[in-house]
Amino acid sequence: MTNSSAPTIAPLSRPIIAGVVTALVGFTSSFAVVLTGLAAVGATPGQAASGLLALSLTMGIACIVLATRYRMPITVAWSTPGAALLAATGLVEGGWPAAVGAFLVVAALILLTALVPQIGALIASIPASIAQAMLAGVLLPLCLAPVTGLALNPWGVAPVAITWLIFARLAPRWAVPFAFVAATMVVIIGVVTSGKTVDPALLIPQLEWTAPTFTLGAVIGIALPLFVVTMASQNVPGIAIMRSYGYEVPWRPAMLVTGLGTAAGAAAGGHAINLAAISAALAAAPEADPDPKRRWVAGLSTGISYVLLGGCASAFAALVLLAPPAVIPAVAGIALFAAFGSSVQQAIDDPGERIPAVVTFLVAASGIAVLGISAAFWAIVAGLLVRGVLHLGRR
């Protein structure tokens, strides 16, 4: 006789599927933001596609290494807020090679964070309200794209916005991916009706290497804000989310792996990889597997899926090139709605920090560049200055 009370073991396919879903949601929800950001700092379409491929490969390998080594559902993602920062920054002195140099500086800073704890403490000393206000200001112009797009190209953007709204109500996790599917259909219809053709060579994934150059404007205007955003909006929340599910992510190894991954992908156009934040819950939650000790398989599956998705990087980049006006920016803006809302909430949550946060937000949203340095850097400077004056003499 069989013991009907014996515990049942969920099939291993469950965490595997959870990992595939994590990668699909992470990739389709924000690849347009990545391509937009890389193009804004001077990448050609081929270099932007190379950057997307490099990011997919490095974060996939990082997932595999960390999940397998530590038997935790540790997932790694590209820095979506960082890509939005690039889109808001635009060209800097030195162009694309200088941007690549800034990516290498970010990698060095992440590695130093692993080796020198004081650097992590320095980042942590920046008030969360100011860091989040800077991010919200950077995201604002991108989040306005769906609104302006509806006026510019209503027939192309409306299906995307409506699809997002419907699935935001029915299946929030899939709202942005299905908005991307709607955008894909708009692009296909546009290609068919216009008679455009696609060069098959554009669909072949390939890495394009760029020799980096280092300029003060790129280091201060891109590297430092990108590092702050990556740490404050990705790595720190990623650690907290994993802890909420009972996992203590090893900080130093995680920073070493993501720092090395960022360095490896920089010359090919990858701006930064980091611990996953929002998508981390998809692989670490009980839905991935009832047994916490088996959820590491979801992290492994996520990594393998990212590597496979990297093979489609050139196809996704070609899709962006063929898209009608305003459609892809609308998808990118919709993908950032949640991040924008969270940043605004955290920026103004503390009444005592509200005025410095507002100043930081406005400077970042202004898009000004002084001395060749982007608004993101000046936003942090302005916010800290205002905060210092208002808090002068207080405990």
mmCIF file with all atom_site columns, N, CA and C in Angstrom, residues 75-116:
data_model
loop_
_atom_site.group_PDB
_atom_site.id
_atom_site.type_symbol
_atom_site.label_atom_id
_atom_site.label_alt_id
_atom_site.label_comp_id
_atom_site.label_asym_id
_atom_site.label_entity_id
_atom_site.label_seq_id
_atom_site.pdbx_PDB_ins_code
_atom_site.Cartn_x
_atom_site.Cartn_y
_atom_site.Cartn_z
_atom_site.occupancy
_atom_site.B_iso_or_equiv
_atom_site.pdbx_formal_charge
_atom_site.auth_seq_id
_atom_site.auth_comp_id
_atom_site.auth_asym_id
_atom_site.auth_atom_id
_atom_site.pdbx_PDB_model_num
ATOM 1   N N  . THR A 1 75  ? 19.462 36.124 -9.529  1.00 0.00 ? 75  THR A N  1
ATOM 2   C CA . THR A 1 75  ? 19.329 36.519 -10.930 1.00 0.00 ? 75  THR A CA 1
ATOM 3   C C  . THR A 1 75  ? 19.997 37.870 -11.133 1.00 0.00 ? 75  THR A C  1
ATOM 4   N N  . VAL A 1 76  ? 20.514 38.058 -12.327 1.00 0.00 ? 76  VAL A N  1
ATOM 5   C CA . VAL A 1 76  ? 21.229 39.275 -12.709 1.00 0.00 ? 76  VAL A CA 1
ATOM 6   C C  . VAL A 1 76  ? 20.498 39.896 -13.890 1.00 0.00 ? 76  VAL A C  1
ATOM 7   N N  . ALA A 1 77  ? 20.498 41.208 -13.955 1.00 0.00 ? 77  ALA A N  1
ATOM 8   C CA . ALA A 1 77  ? 19.809 41.917 -15.037 1.00 0.00 ? 77  ALA A CA 1
ATOM 9   C C  . ALA A 1 77  ? 20.671 43.070 -15.512 1.00 0.00 ? 77  ALA A C  1
ATOM 10  N N  . TRP A 1 78  ? 20.328 43.604 -16.673 1.00 0.00 ? 78  TRP A N  1
ATOM 11  C CA . TRP A 1 78  ? 20.983 44.852 -17.078 1.00 0.00 ? 78  TRP A CA 1
ATOM 12  C C  . TRP A 1 78  ? 20.372 45.990 -16.277 1.00 0.00 ? 78  TRP A C  1
ATOM 13  N N  . SER A 1 79  ? 21.083 47.094 -16.202 1.00 0.00 ? 79  SER A N  1
ATOM 14  C CA . SER A 1 79  ? 20.604 48.235 -15.429 1.00 0.00 ? 79  SER A CA 1
ATOM 15  C C  . SER A 1 79  ? 19.613 49.035 -16.279 1.00 0.00 ? 79  SER A C  1
ATOM 16  N N  . THR A 1 80  ? 18.323 48.749 -16.092 1.00 0.00 ? 80  THR A N  1
ATOM 17  C CA . THR A 1 80  ? 17.300 49.492 -16.828 1.00 0.00 ? 80  THR A CA 1
ATOM 18  C C  . THR A 1 80  ? 17.289 50.968 -16.445 1.00 0.00 ? 80  THR A C  1
ATOM 19  N N  . PRO A 1 81  ? 17.330 51.322 -15.144 1.00 0.00 ? 81  PRO A N  1
ATOM 20  C CA . PRO A 1 81  ? 17.449 52.752 -14.810 1.00 0.00 ? 81  PRO A CA 1
ATOM 21  C C  . PRO A 1 81  ? 18.718 53.369 -15.389 1.00 0.00 ? 81  PRO A C  1
ATOM 22  N N  . GLY A 1 82  ? 19.787 52.574 -15.458 1.00 0.00 ? 82  GLY A N  1
ATOM 23  C CA . GLY A 1 82  ? 21.018 53.081 -16.057 1.00 0.00 ? 82  GLY A CA 1
ATOM 24  C C  . GLY A 1 82  ? 20.844 53.385 -17.534 1.00 0.00 ? 82  GLY A C  1
ATOM 25  N N  . ALA A 1 83  ? 20.118 52.509 -18.249 1.00 0.00 ? 83  ALA A N  1
ATOM 26  C CA . ALA A 1 83  ? 19.845 52.765 -19.664 1.00 0.00 ? 83  ALA A CA 1
ATOM 27  C C  . ALA A 1 83  ? 18.996 54.020 -19.834 1.00 0.00 ? 83  ALA A C  1
ATOM 28  N N  . ALA A 1 84  ? 18.028 54.207 -18.925 1.00 0.00 ? 84  ALA A N  1
ATOM 29  C CA . ALA A 1 84  ? 17.216 55.427 -18.976 1.00 0.00 ? 84  ALA A CA 1
ATOM 30  C C  . ALA A 1 84  ? 18.081 56.660 -18.724 1.00 0.00 ? 84  ALA A C  1
ATOM 31  N N  . LEU A 1 85  ? 19.048 56.521 -17.829 1.00 0.00 ? 85  LEU A N  1
ATOM 32  C CA . LEU A 1 85  ? 19.988 57.622 -17.576 1.00 0.00 ? 85  LEU A CA 1
ATOM 33  C C  . LEU A 1 85  ? 20.761 57.975 -18.841 1.00 0.00 ? 85  LEU A C  1
ATOM 34  N N  . LEU A 1 86  ? 21.207 56.960 -19.578 1.00 0.00 ? 86  LEU A N  1
ATOM 35  C CA . LEU A 1 86  ? 21.927 57.211 -20.829 1.00 0.00 ? 86  LEU A CA 1
ATOM 36  C C  . LEU A 1 86  ? 21.041 57.954 -21.820 1.00 0.00 ? 86  LEU A C  1
ATOM 37  N N  . ALA A 1 87  ? 19.769 57.535 -21.896 1.00 0.00 ? 87  ALA A N  1
ATOM 38  C CA . ALA A 1 87  ? 18.845 58.181 -22.829 1.00 0.00 ? 87  ALA A CA 1
ATOM 39  C C  . ALA A 1 87  ? 18.653 59.647 -22.484 1.00 0.00 ? 87  ALA A C  1
ATOM 40  N N  . ALA A 1 88  ? 18.639 59.959 -21.195 1.00 0.00 ? 88  ALA A N  1
ATOM 41  C CA . ALA A 1 88  ? 18.464 61.353 -20.777 1.00 0.00 ? 88  ALA A CA 1
ATOM 42  C C  . ALA A 1 88  ? 19.740 62.164 -20.917 1.00 0.00 ? 88  ALA A C  1
ATOM 43  N N  . THR A 1 89  ? 20.891 61.493 -20.854 1.00 0.00 ? 89  THR A N  1
ATOM 44  C CA . THR A 1 89  ? 22.178 62.193 -20.911 1.00 0.00 ? 89  THR A CA 1
ATOM 45  C C  . THR A 1 89  ? 22.512 62.653 -22.315 1.00 0.00 ? 89  THR A C  1
ATOM 46  N N  . GLY A 1 90  ? 22.362 61.750 -23.285 1.00 0.00 ? 90  GLY A N  1
ATOM 47  C CA . GLY A 1 90  ? 22.702 62.087 -24.664 1.00 0.00 ? 90  GLY A CA 1
ATOM 48  C C  . GLY A 1 90  ? 24.201 62.079 -24.899 1.00 0.00 ? 90  GLY A C  1
ATOM 49  N N  . LEU A 1 91  ? 24.602 62.652 -26.017 1.00 0.00 ? 91  LEU A N  1
ATOM 50  C CA . LEU A 1 91  ? 26.017 62.647 -26.401 1.00 0.00 ? 91  LEU A CA 1
ATOM 51  C C  . LEU A 1 91  ? 26.863 63.454 -25.424 1.00 0.00 ? 91  LEU A C  1
ATOM 52  N N  . VAL A 1 92  ? 28.046 62.928 -25.156 1.00 0.00 ? 92  VAL A N  1
ATOM 53  C CA . VAL A 1 92  ? 29.015 63.649 -24.332 1.00 0.00 ? 92  VAL A CA 1
ATOM 54  C C  . VAL A 1 92  ? 30.276 63.861 -25.159 1.00 0.00 ? 92  VAL A C  1
ATOM 55  N N  . GLU A 1 93  ? 31.168 64.674 -24.639 1.00 0.00 ? 93  GLU A N  1
ATOM 56  C CA . GLU A 1 93  ? 32.425 64.913 -25.331 1.00 0.00 ? 93  GLU A CA 1
ATOM 57  C C  . GLU A 1 93  ? 33.173 63.591 -25.535 1.00 0.00 ? 93  GLU A C  1
ATOM 58  N N  . GLY A 1 94  ? 33.558 63.326 -26.779 1.00 0.00 ? 94  GLY A N  1
ATOM 59  C CA . GLY A 1 94  ? 34.224 62.062 -27.093 1.00 0.00 ? 94  GLY A CA 1
ATOM 60  C C  . GLY A 1 94  ? 33.314 61.050 -27.726 1.00 0.00 ? 94  GLY A C  1
ATOM 61  N N  . GLY A 1 95  ? 31.992 61.290 -27.700 1.00 0.00 ? 95  GLY A N  1
ATOM 62  C CA . GLY A 1 95  ? 31.050 60.419 -28.372 1.00 0.00 ? 95  GLY A CA 1
ATOM 63  C C  . GLY A 1 95  ? 30.988 59.012 -27.799 1.00 0.00 ? 95  GLY A C  1
ATOM 64  N N  . TRP A 1 96  ? 30.701 58.059 -28.680 1.00 0.00 ? 96  TRP A N  1
ATOM 65  C CA . TRP A 1 96  ? 30.506 56.667 -28.275 1.00 0.00 ? 96  TRP A CA 1
ATOM 66  C C  . TRP A 1 96  ? 31.746 56.066 -27.607 1.00 0.00 ? 96  TRP A C  1
ATOM 67  N N  . PRO A 1 97  ? 32.968 56.278 -28.125 1.00 0.00 ? 97  PRO A N  1
ATOM 68  C CA . PRO A 1 97  ? 34.138 55.722 -27.426 1.00 0.00 ? 97  PRO A CA 1
ATOM 69  C C  . PRO A 1 97  ? 34.261 56.226 -25.984 1.00 0.00 ? 97  PRO A C  1
ATOM 70  N N  . ALA A 1 98  ? 33.897 57.484 -25.741 1.00 0.00 ? 98  ALA A N  1
ATOM 71  C CA . ALA A 1 98  ? 33.939 58.008 -24.373 1.00 0.00 ? 98  ALA A CA 1
ATOM 72  C C  . ALA A 1 98  ? 32.883 57.343 -23.501 1.00 0.00 ? 98  ALA A C  1
ATOM 73  N N  . ALA A 1 99  ? 31.717 57.053 -24.093 1.00 0.00 ? 99  ALA A N  1
ATOM 74  C CA . ALA A 1 99  ? 30.681 56.342 -23.339 1.00 0.00 ? 99  ALA A CA 1
ATOM 75  C C  . ALA A 1 99  ? 31.158 54.946 -22.959 1.00 0.00 ? 99  ALA A C  1
ATOM 76  N N  . VAL A 1 100 ? 31.829 54.270 -23.896 1.00 0.00 ? 100 VAL A N  1
ATOM 77  C CA . VAL A 1 100 ? 32.382 52.946 -23.600 1.00 0.00 ? 100 VAL A CA 1
ATOM 78  C C  . VAL A 1 100 ? 33.420 53.044 -22.478 1.00 0.00 ? 100 VAL A C  1
ATOM 79  N N  . GLY A 1 101 ? 34.240 54.083 -22.514 1.00 0.00 ? 101 GLY A N  1
ATOM 80  C CA . GLY A 1 101 ? 35.189 54.296 -21.428 1.00 0.00 ? 101 GLY A CA 1
ATOM 81  C C  . GLY A 1 101 ? 34.481 54.476 -20.094 1.00 0.00 ? 101 GLY A C  1
ATOM 82  N N  . ALA A 1 102 ? 33.341 55.191 -20.108 1.00 0.00 ? 102 ALA A N  1
ATOM 83  C CA . ALA A 1 102 ? 32.566 55.375 -18.880 1.00 0.00 ? 102 ALA A CA 1
ATOM 84  C C  . ALA A 1 102 ? 32.015 54.042 -18.371 1.00 0.00 ? 102 ALA A C  1
ATOM 85  N N  . PHE A 1 103 ? 31.621 53.152 -19.298 1.00 0.00 ? 103 PHE A N  1
ATOM 86  C CA . PHE A 1 103 ? 31.128 51.828 -18.881 1.00 0.00 ? 103 PHE A CA 1
ATOM 87  C C  . PHE A 1 103 ? 32.233 51.053 -18.152 1.00 0.00 ? 103 PHE A C  1
ATOM 88  N N  . LEU A 1 104 ? 33.456 51.188 -18.641 1.00 0.00 ? 104 LEU A N  1
ATOM 89  C CA . LEU A 1 104 ? 34.582 50.510 -17.985 1.00 0.00 ? 104 LEU A CA 1
ATOM 90  C C  . LEU A 1 104 ? 34.849 51.102 -16.600 1.00 0.00 ? 104 LEU A C  1
ATOM 91  N N  . VAL A 1 105 ? 34.671 52.401 -16.470 1.00 0.00 ? 105 VAL A N  1
ATOM 92  C CA . VAL A 1 105 ? 34.836 53.033 -15.157 1.00 0.00 ? 105 VAL A CA 1
ATOM 93  C C  . VAL A 1 105 ? 33.778 52.509 -14.190 1.00 0.00 ? 105 VAL A C  1
ATOM 94  N N  . VAL A 1 106 ? 32.556 52.344 -14.667 1.00 0.00 ? 106 VAL A N  1
ATOM 95  C CA . VAL A 1 106 ? 31.492 51.771 -13.826 1.00 0.00 ? 106 VAL A CA 1
ATOM 96  C C  . VAL A 1 106 ? 31.883 50.371 -13.360 1.00 0.00 ? 106 VAL A C  1
ATOM 97  N N  . ALA A 1 107 ? 32.425 49.563 -14.283 1.00 0.00 ? 107 ALA A N  1
ATOM 98  C CA . ALA A 1 107 ? 32.867 48.216 -13.916 1.00 0.00 ? 107 ALA A CA 1
ATOM 99  C C  . ALA A 1 107 ? 33.930 48.274 -12.822 1.00 0.00 ? 107 ALA A C  1
ATOM 100 N N  . ALA A 1 108 ? 34.869 49.203 -12.967 1.00 0.00 ? 108 ALA A N  1
ATOM 101 C CA . ALA A 1 108 ? 35.926 49.344 -11.958 1.00 0.00 ? 108 ALA A CA 1
ATOM 102 C C  . ALA A 1 108 ? 35.345 49.746 -10.605 1.00 0.00 ? 108 ALA A C  1
ATOM 103 N N  . LEU A 1 109 ? 34.356 50.626 -10.613 1.00 0.00 ? 109 LEU A N  1
ATOM 104 C CA . LEU A 1 109 ? 33.743 51.063 -9.359  1.00 0.00 ? 109 LEU A CA 1
ATOM 105 C C  . LEU A 1 109 ? 32.973 49.933 -8.688  1.00 0.00 ? 109 LEU A C  1
ATOM 106 N N  . ILE A 1 110 ? 32.297 49.113 -9.494  1.00 0.00 ? 110 ILE A N  1
ATOM 107 C CA . ILE A 1 110 ? 31.582 47.962 -8.922  1.00 0.00 ? 110 ILE A CA 1
ATOM 108 C C  . ILE A 1 110 ? 32.570 46.980 -8.298  1.00 0.00 ? 110 ILE A C  1
ATOM 109 N N  . LEU A 1 111 ? 33.689 46.739 -8.986  1.00 0.00 ? 111 LEU A N  1
ATOM 110 C CA . LEU A 1 111 ? 34.710 45.844 -8.439  1.00 0.00 ? 111 LEU A CA 1
ATOM 111 C C  . LEU A 1 111 ? 35.320 46.438 -7.166  1.00 0.00 ? 111 LEU A C  1
ATOM 112 N N  . LEU A 1 112 ? 35.554 47.738 -7.153  1.00 0.00 ? 112 LEU A N  1
ATOM 113 C CA . LEU A 1 112 ? 36.083 48.378 -5.950  1.00 0.00 ? 112 LEU A CA 1
ATOM 114 C C  . LEU A 1 112 ? 35.096 48.275 -4.787  1.00 0.00 ? 112 LEU A C  1
ATOM 115 N N  . THR A 1 113 ? 33.795 48.320 -5.108  1.00 0.00 ? 113 THR A N  1
ATOM 116 C CA . THR A 1 113 ? 32.783 48.165 -4.070  1.00 0.00 ? 113 THR A CA 1
ATOM 117 C C  . THR A 1 113 ? 32.894 46.807 -3.392  1.00 0.00 ? 113 THR A C  1
ATOM 118 N N  . ALA A 1 114 ? 33.245 45.798 -4.190  1.00 0.00 ? 114 ALA A N  1
ATOM 119 C CA . ALA A 1 114 ? 33.426 44.461 -3.624  1.00 0.00 ? 114 ALA A CA 1
ATOM 120 C C  . ALA A 1 114 ? 34.683 44.386 -2.766  1.00 0.00 ? 114 ALA A C  1
ATOM 121 N N  . LEU A 1 115 ? 35.716 45.098 -3.173  1.00 0.00 ? 115 LEU A N  1
ATOM 122 C CA . LEU A 1 115 ? 37.012 44.997 -2.494  1.00 0.00 ? 115 LEU A CA 1
ATOM 123 C C  . LEU A 1 115 ? 37.177 46.002 -1.367  1.00 0.00 ? 115 LEU A C  1
ATOM 124 N N  . VAL A 1 116 ? 36.520 47.155 -1.499  1.00 0.00 ? 116 VAL A N  1
ATOM 125 C CA . VAL A 1 116 ? 36.660 48.223 -0.501  1.00 0.00 ? 116 VAL A CA 1
ATOM 126 C C  . VAL A 1 116 ? 35.270 48.543 0.044   1.00 0.00 ? 116 VAL A C  1
#
